[in-house]
PDB file of C-alpha atoms in Angstrom:
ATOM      1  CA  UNK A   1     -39.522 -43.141  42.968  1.00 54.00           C
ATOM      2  CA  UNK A   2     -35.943 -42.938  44.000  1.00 55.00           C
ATOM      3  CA  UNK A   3     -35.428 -39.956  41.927  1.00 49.00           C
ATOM      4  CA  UNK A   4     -37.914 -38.018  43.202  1.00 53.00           C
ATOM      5  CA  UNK A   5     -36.720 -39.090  46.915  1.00 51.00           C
ATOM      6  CA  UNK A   6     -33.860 -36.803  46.490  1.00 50.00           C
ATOM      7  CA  UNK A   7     -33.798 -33.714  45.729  1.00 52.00           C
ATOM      8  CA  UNK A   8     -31.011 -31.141  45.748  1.00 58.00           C
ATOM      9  CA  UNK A   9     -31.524 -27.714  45.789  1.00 62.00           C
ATOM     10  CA  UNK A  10     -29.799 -26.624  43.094  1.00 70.00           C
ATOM     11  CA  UNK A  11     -30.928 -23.985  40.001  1.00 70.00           C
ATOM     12  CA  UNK A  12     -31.933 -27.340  38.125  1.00 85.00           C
ATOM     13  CA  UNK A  13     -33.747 -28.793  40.995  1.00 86.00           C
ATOM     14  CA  UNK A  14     -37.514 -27.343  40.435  1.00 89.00           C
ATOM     15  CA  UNK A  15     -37.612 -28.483  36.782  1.00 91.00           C
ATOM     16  CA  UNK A  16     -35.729 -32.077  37.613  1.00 92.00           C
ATOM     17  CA  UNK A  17     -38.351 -33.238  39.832  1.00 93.00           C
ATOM     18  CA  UNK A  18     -41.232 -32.092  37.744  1.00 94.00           C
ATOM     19  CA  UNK A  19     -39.628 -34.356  34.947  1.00 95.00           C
ATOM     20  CA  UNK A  20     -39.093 -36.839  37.442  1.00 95.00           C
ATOM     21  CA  UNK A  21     -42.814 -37.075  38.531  1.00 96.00           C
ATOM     22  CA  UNK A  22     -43.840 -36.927  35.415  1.00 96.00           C
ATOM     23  CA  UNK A  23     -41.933 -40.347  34.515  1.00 97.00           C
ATOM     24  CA  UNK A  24     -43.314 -41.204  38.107  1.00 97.00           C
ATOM     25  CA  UNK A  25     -46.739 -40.494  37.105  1.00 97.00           C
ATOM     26  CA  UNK A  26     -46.504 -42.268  33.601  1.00 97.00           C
ATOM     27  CA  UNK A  27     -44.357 -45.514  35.035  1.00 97.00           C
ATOM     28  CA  UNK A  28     -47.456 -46.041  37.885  1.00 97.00           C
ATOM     29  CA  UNK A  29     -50.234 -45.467  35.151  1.00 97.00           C
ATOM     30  CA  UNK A  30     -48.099 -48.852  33.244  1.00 97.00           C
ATOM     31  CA  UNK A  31     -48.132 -50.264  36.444  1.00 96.00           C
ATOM     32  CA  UNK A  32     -52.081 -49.868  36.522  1.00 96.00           C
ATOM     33  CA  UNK A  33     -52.368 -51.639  33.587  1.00 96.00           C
ATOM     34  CA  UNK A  34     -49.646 -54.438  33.836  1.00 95.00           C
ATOM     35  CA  UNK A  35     -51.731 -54.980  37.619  1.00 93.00           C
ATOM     36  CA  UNK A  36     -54.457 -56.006  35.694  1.00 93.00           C
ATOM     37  CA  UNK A  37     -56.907 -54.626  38.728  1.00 93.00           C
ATOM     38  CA  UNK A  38     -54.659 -55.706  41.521  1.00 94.00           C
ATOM     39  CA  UNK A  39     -53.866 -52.887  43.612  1.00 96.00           C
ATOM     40  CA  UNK A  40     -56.196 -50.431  42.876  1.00 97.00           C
ATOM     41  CA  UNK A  41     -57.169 -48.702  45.565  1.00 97.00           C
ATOM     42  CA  UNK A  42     -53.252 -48.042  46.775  1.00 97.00           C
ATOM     43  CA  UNK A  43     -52.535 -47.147  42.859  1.00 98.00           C
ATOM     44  CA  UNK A  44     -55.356 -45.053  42.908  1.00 98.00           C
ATOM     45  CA  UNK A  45     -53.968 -43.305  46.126  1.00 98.00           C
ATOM     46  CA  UNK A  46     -50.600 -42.616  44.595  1.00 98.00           C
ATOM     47  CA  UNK A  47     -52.033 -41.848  41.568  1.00 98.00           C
ATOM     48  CA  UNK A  48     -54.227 -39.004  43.283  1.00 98.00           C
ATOM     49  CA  UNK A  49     -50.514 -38.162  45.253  1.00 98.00           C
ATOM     50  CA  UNK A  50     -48.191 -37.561  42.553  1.00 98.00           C
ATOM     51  CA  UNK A  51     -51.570 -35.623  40.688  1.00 98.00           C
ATOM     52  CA  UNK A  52     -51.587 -32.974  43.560  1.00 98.00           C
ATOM     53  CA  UNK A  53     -47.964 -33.137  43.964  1.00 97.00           C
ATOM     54  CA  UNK A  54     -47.739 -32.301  40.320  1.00 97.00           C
ATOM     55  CA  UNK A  55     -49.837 -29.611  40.715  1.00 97.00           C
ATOM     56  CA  UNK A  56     -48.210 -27.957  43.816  1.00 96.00           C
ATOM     57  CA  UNK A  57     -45.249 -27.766  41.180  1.00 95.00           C
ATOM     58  CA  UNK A  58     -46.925 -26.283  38.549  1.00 95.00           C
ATOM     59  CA  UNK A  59     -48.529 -23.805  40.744  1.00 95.00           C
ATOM     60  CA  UNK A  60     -44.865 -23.419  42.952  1.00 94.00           C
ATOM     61  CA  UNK A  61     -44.588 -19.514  41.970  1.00 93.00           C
ATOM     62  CA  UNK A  62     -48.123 -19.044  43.845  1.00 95.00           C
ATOM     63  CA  UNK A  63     -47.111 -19.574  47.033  1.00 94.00           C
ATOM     64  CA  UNK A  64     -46.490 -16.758  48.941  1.00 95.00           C
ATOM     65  CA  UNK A  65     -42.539 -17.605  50.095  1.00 94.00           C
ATOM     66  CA  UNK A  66     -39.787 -19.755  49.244  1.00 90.00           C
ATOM     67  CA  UNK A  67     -40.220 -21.224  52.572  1.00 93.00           C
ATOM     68  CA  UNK A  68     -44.126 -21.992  52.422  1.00 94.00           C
ATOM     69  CA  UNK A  69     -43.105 -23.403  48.823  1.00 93.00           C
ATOM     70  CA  UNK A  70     -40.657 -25.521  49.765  1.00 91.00           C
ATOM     71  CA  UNK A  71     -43.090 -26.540  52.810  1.00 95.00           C
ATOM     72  CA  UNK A  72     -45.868 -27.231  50.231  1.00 95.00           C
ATOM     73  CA  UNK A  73     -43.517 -29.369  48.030  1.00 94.00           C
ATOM     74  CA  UNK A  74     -41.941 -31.548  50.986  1.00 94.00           C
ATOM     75  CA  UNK A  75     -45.343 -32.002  52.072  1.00 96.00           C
ATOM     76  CA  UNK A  76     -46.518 -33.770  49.131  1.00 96.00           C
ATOM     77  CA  UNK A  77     -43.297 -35.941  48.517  1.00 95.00           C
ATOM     78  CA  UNK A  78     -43.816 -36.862  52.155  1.00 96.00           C
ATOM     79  CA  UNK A  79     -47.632 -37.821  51.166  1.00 97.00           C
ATOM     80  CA  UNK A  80     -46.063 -39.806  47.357  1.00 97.00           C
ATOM     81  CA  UNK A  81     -44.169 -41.618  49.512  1.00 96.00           C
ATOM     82  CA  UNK A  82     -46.275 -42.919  51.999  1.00 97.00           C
ATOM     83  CA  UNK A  83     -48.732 -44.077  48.867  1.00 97.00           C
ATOM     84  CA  UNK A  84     -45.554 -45.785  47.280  1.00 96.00           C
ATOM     85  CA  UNK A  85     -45.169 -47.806  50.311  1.00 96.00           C
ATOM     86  CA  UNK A  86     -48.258 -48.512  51.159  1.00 97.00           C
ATOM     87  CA  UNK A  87     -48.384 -50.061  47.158  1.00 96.00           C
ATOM     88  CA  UNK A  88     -44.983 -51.840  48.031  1.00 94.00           C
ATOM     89  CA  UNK A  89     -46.254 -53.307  51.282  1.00 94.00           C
ATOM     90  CA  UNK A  90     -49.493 -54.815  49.177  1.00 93.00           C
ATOM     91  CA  UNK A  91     -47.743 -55.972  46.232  1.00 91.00           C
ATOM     92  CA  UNK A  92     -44.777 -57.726  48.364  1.00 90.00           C
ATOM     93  CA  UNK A  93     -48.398 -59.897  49.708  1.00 88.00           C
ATOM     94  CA  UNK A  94     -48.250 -61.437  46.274  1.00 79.00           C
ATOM     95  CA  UNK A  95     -45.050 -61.060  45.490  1.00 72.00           C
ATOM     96  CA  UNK A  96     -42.479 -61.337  48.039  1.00 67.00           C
ATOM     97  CA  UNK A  97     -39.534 -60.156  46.415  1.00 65.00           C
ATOM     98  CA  UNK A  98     -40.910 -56.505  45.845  1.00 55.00           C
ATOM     99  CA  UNK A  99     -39.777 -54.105  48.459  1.00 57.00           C
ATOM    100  CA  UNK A 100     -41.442 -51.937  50.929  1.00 54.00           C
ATOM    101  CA  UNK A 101     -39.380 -48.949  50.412  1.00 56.00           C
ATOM    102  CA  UNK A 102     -40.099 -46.345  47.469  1.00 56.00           C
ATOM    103  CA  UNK A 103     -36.513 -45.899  47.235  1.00 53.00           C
ATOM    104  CA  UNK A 104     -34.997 -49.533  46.170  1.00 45.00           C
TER     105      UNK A 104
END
């Protein structure tokens, strides 16, 4: 989650962070299964985040501007990282030591 957190815009950038949700999307789908049916309904919710995030990055050239792109893509990293702390809050009920921020 940290990687996809920050983002520089740089000629790399674009294809960085769709590799980087793409590990995102893979490392919570483990997490799904190593949960063994804990969580599922905040997993679920990122799961569906980083989906339409993913999406919104396939489908970046679509948008009408660079500015309305770059709108569309902060929108939905703002959205992935509410779901990753809203997971983070419910997993640090069980297990105190996990953190509340996406980012540690």
């Amino acid at each position: 989650m940290a990687q996809v957190g920050h983002l520089s815009a740089n000629a790399g950038a674009l294809d960085k962070l769709k590799t980087d949700v793409a590990q995102v999307r893979a490392d919570v789908a483990r997490l799904r299964t190593d949960a063994k049916g804990e969580w599922t309904a905040q997993i679920d919710e990122l799961s569906s985040a980083l989906a339409t995030l993913q999406m919104t990055l396939k489908n970046i050239s679509s948008q009408p501007s660079p500015t309305a792109a770059a709108k569309a893509v902060s929108t939905q990293l703002a959205a992935v990282t509410t779901k990753a702390s809203d997971l983070l809050r419910k997993a640090s009920e069980r297990c105190p030591s996990a953190s509340a921020s996406p980012s540690a």
